[in-house]
Amino acid sequence: MKLLKGNIVYSPKLGELVTLPHGALLLDDDGVLCDILPAAPEHADAVVTDYGDALVMPSFVDMHLHAPQYPMLGMGMDLPLMEWLNTYTFKTEARFADTDFARRTYRRLARDLITGGTTRVCMFSSLHTDATLILMEELEKAGVTGYVGKVNMDRNSVPELEESTEQSKRETLRWLDACGQFRYIRPILTPRFTPSCTDELMAWLGKLAEERGLYVQSHLSENDGEIAFVRELHPDCPQYWETYHKYGLWKDHTVMAHCVWSDERERAAMLEHGVTVAHCADSNINICSGVAPVRTMLNEGLSVTLGSDIAGGAMLAMSRVVTTTIRVSKLRHMKTDGKDGFLTVDEAYYLGSTAGHRWFGADGGFAKGHPLHAMVVDDAGFAEPVRELTLRERFERAVYLMDKNAVKAVWSEGRNVI
Amino acid sequence: MKLLKGNIVYSPKLGELVTLPHGALLLDDDGVLCDILPAAPEHADAVVTDYGDALVMPSFVDMHLHAPQYPMLGMGMDLPLMEWLNTYTFKTEARFADTDFARRTYRRLARDLITGGTTRVCMFSSLHTDATLILMEELEKAGVTGYVGKVNMDRNSVPELEESTEQSKRETLRWLDACGQFRYIRPILTPRFTPSCTDELMAWLGKLAEERGLYVQSHLSENDGEIAFVRELHPDCPQYWETYHKYGLWKDHTVMAHCVWSDERERAAMLEHGVTVAHCADSNINICSGVAPVRTMLNEGLSVTLGSDIAGGAMLAMSRVVTTTIRVSKLRHMKTDGKDGFLTVDEAYYLGSTAGHRWFGADGGFAKGHPLHAMVVDDAGFAEPVRELTLRERFERAVYLMDKNAVKAVWSEGRNVI
């Protein structure tokens, strides 16, 4: 057994925060969480790791990001969407035909994720099979767990970044065959978005998802122009989501990024089919897509998680994504004259952590019976407070101010990876 | 003479960016900028500092921040304004009666400002004279330059943080008498805001400002409740700004923080009297004050600068304040259906740098004939790009991604302070 001592903080439910000053987590030898203790036992038959006065919190989950856009983080932010895609995005992704470049970039990305406290991801690669396998390798080596998708896109791209329908199918199968080597990273089917995939490819992917029991991720209702284009491509579908539904891609555990403009009917279809929203606040502002109605989604009972969406988003650190999500929700709060209550820090942290872990089947913040996902945050480096702070106050300050220097240890899938 | 070699980037005017790859700055022995060179001369009769491939850019100017709120950075962000003031702000500021605590906190703050590339400030202290002098000392030691104000507040506070009118006058004079010891930090008169100061105190401050030729800083039109309160206190003044004007505090170089709700008439009064706006995007969102009409202000020709406004703002680093300002402007852009164009990265950097230096009398970005204010940003630590970037692209990425690790050198008032 292992005993981790520290100040335990977690959000078991939306809007709830549990704080256990000088508490402890009890793990079995495989790193599975057996118990959450309000106080560390005097004599425990366990190997003790004492994190002292640091905060021990569930790690972050990044439910939407584009790994091959990491090289363009913080660039082209003033361009309109189509110009941004053509000047930066597609050309950047095309570079991942070079496996050496992919290796260097993905090693760096994997390290930056884990040092920022992100231990689970649901991630887009590019269309390149080899680079995708390299990405999975590097994530696994660094201790990041979760799902990665080789992107499918057989239309409406640029010449450097398009595959034929046949090629897309063949490469998808080659990729899937090679995924058995990974223990902590699994494949997820990833049609880029409706405009990028022919009906034939979509239908084939839907069938494959069913046959092999694979999850699906894509984009939905991000902005006006995109929605109009989808309508043009699928005149038989009254709404965007139906272009996924008709091919069997709209199902339990499907992750849809953005959903900025999803109306009541589209949201009801998410709830009915178990589709999860990956809300990407920073990206939605940077590209001027809009502000998603997160409070409404939560009130309706939807599963809402957060994504950094690099490089539409310009920040990889999920702590910053969480506070940006709060800020954006405050703007919506003001815009709706207070009707849409803003997200509190407890709520936004829940979305960036617990809600994501829940998608992976591990509910409750710190999930008993599951391998531990946690980060240890040392706030001793922040400015000296004027009085002793409560653990709740320290939690809020940590979420607002933490950077990788404050992350002292990380546990991912039961393993101490930092 | 001194010659600084590097990639020169600066914004001489709103929306203009000059990039000189492998250029140089020529300084005299006092650190005064004599020339900006598109290429470094082969043989210069000067001591050369070669910053290699790094970016050499004008430093940041933080035109509104509360030094004694640094200990509460990132705390109480979910509270409404009045509760936030009473639970955190006033109690935190009251702690600065303790000069040892002030010394420790202000030393840390000064260092964090300079390592983040902020070399000029226009800053609020608390009402404590001794702590204010310590703040000025610590800023000067760290190489930060600019203006600091002992706060005046003789009504509507909490018992721990109020001074009588007589005390406020006496302490202000004691403080001013002691300011002669500083070379780079000057005093600025600082009535906290209209609700905090009796008419007698305001009138006395206005007279003092005139007699001694002192500048003035305060708050204006931050939120609804505050504006209504001011109207109640000054029924003779149709608008908030007139409560400053009638006491001689509304004049050239007066800095007014926020101005979120300043209408056309109030803005026209700013333009007419040479009043400068300190726009505080992060604070305005965190406290749900609103989104200031920055584009309109700029179109009208107002002098707009940026402030971190810690600790209503939760980020001290001006690079992050600049990108937050862009994000907030994009939300206003969307809200006005594109009528208010968002701030480009060039424009927001101009506001956080050149516009501030201009208030100090040094115009043009890199101001020839003035002691140098610059930061050297090394972007080699960012992710490897897919191709060689233009200097303009590197500038954008640096503004979005820089942290103190990327700031390799800082020049403040002609001195190399880091």
Short mmCIF file of N, CA, C and O in Angstrom, two decimals, chain B residues 151-155 163-169 172 191 196-207 247 249:
data_model
loop_
_atom_site.label_atom_id
_atom_site.label_comp_id
_atom_site.label_asym_id
_atom_site.label_seq_id
_atom_site.Cartn_x
_atom_site.Cartn_y
_atom_site.Cartn_z
N VAL B 151 -2.63 56.63 -0.75
CA VAL B 151 -4.06 56.77 -0.97
C VAL B 151 -4.68 57.69 0.09
O VAL B 151 -4.31 57.64 1.26
N ASN B 152 -5.61 58.54 -0.35
CA ASN B 152 -6.42 59.34 0.58
C ASN B 152 -7.82 58.76 0.65
O ASN B 152 -8.45 58.52 -0.39
N MET B 153 -8.29 58.52 1.88
CA MET B 153 -9.65 57.98 2.03
C MET B 153 -10.15 58.29 3.45
O MET B 153 -9.75 57.64 4.39
N ASP B 154 -11.00 59.30 3.56
CA ASP B 154 -11.45 59.72 4.90
C ASP B 154 -12.94 59.46 5.12
O ASP B 154 -13.54 60.03 6.03
N ARG B 155 -13.53 58.60 4.29
CA ARG B 155 -14.93 58.20 4.57
C ARG B 155 -15.27 56.89 3.85
O ARG B 155 -14.55 56.47 2.94
N GLU B 163 -8.81 57.17 7.62
CA GLU B 163 -8.06 58.25 8.25
C GLU B 163 -9.02 59.42 8.38
O GLU B 163 -9.95 59.56 7.58
N SER B 164 -8.78 60.25 9.39
CA SER B 164 -9.59 61.46 9.51
C SER B 164 -9.13 62.42 8.42
O SER B 164 -8.04 62.25 7.84
N THR B 165 -9.92 63.42 8.17
CA THR B 165 -9.54 64.40 7.15
C THR B 165 -8.21 65.06 7.53
O THR B 165 -7.30 65.20 6.70
N GLU B 166 -8.09 65.41 8.77
CA GLU B 166 -6.86 66.07 9.24
C GLU B 166 -5.65 65.17 9.08
O GLU B 166 -4.58 65.59 8.63
N GLN B 167 -5.86 63.92 9.50
CA GLN B 167 -4.80 62.92 9.40
C GLN B 167 -4.37 62.74 7.94
O GLN B 167 -3.19 62.66 7.63
N SER B 168 -5.35 62.69 7.07
CA SER B 168 -5.08 62.47 5.66
C SER B 168 -4.24 63.60 5.09
O SER B 168 -3.26 63.37 4.37
N LYS B 169 -4.60 64.82 5.46
CA LYS B 169 -3.83 65.99 4.99
C LYS B 169 -2.40 65.95 5.56
O LYS B 169 -1.42 66.11 4.83
N THR B 172 -0.31 63.19 4.10
CA THR B 172 0.03 63.47 2.70
C THR B 172 1.23 64.42 2.63
O THR B 172 2.16 64.21 1.84
N PRO B 191 -6.59 60.45 -4.48
CA PRO B 191 -7.86 60.22 -3.80
C PRO B 191 -8.41 58.88 -4.27
O PRO B 191 -8.50 58.65 -5.49
N SER B 196 -14.76 57.71 -1.39
CA SER B 196 -13.83 57.56 -0.26
C SER B 196 -13.33 58.88 0.31
O SER B 196 -12.60 58.88 1.30
N CYS B 197 -13.66 60.00 -0.34
CA CYS B 197 -13.08 61.28 0.09
C CYS B 197 -14.14 62.35 0.31
O CYS B 197 -14.98 62.59 -0.56
N THR B 198 -14.05 63.00 1.47
CA THR B 198 -14.97 64.10 1.75
C THR B 198 -14.67 65.27 0.80
O THR B 198 -13.56 65.37 0.25
N ASP B 199 -15.65 66.13 0.66
CA ASP B 199 -15.47 67.30 -0.20
C ASP B 199 -14.28 68.14 0.27
O ASP B 199 -13.50 68.64 -0.53
N GLU B 200 -14.16 68.23 1.57
CA GLU B 200 -13.06 69.04 2.12
C GLU B 200 -11.70 68.48 1.69
O GLU B 200 -10.82 69.23 1.26
N LEU B 201 -11.58 67.17 1.76
CA LEU B 201 -10.32 66.54 1.38
C LEU B 201 -10.05 66.68 -0.11
O LEU B 201 -8.93 66.98 -0.54
N MET B 202 -11.10 66.48 -0.89
CA MET B 202 -10.97 66.62 -2.35
C MET B 202 -10.50 68.04 -2.69
O MET B 202 -9.59 68.22 -3.52
N ALA B 203 -11.13 69.02 -2.09
CA ALA B 203 -10.78 70.42 -2.38
C ALA B 203 -9.33 70.70 -1.99
O ALA B 203 -8.58 71.35 -2.72
N TRP B 204 -8.94 70.16 -0.84
CA TRP B 204 -7.56 70.36 -0.37
C TRP B 204 -6.56 69.71 -1.32
O TRP B 204 -5.53 70.29 -1.67
N LEU B 205 -6.89 68.51 -1.79
CA LEU B 205 -6.01 67.80 -2.73
C LEU B 205 -5.89 68.55 -4.06
O LEU B 205 -4.80 68.66 -4.63
N GLY B 206 -7.02 69.08 -4.51
CA GLY B 206 -7.01 69.83 -5.77
C GLY B 206 -6.11 71.05 -5.67
O GLY B 206 -5.34 71.36 -6.59
N LYS B 207 -6.18 71.71 -4.53
CA LYS B 207 -5.37 72.91 -4.31
C LYS B 207 -3.88 72.54 -4.24
O LYS B 207 -3.02 73.20 -4.83
N TYR B 247 -13.09 70.09 -8.10
CA TYR B 247 -12.02 70.32 -7.11
C TYR B 247 -10.64 70.44 -7.76
O TYR B 247 -9.62 70.33 -7.07
N LEU B 249 -9.14 68.41 -9.85
CA LEU B 249 -8.40 67.14 -9.98
C LEU B 249 -8.50 66.56 -11.39
O LEU B 249 -7.89 65.54 -11.71
#
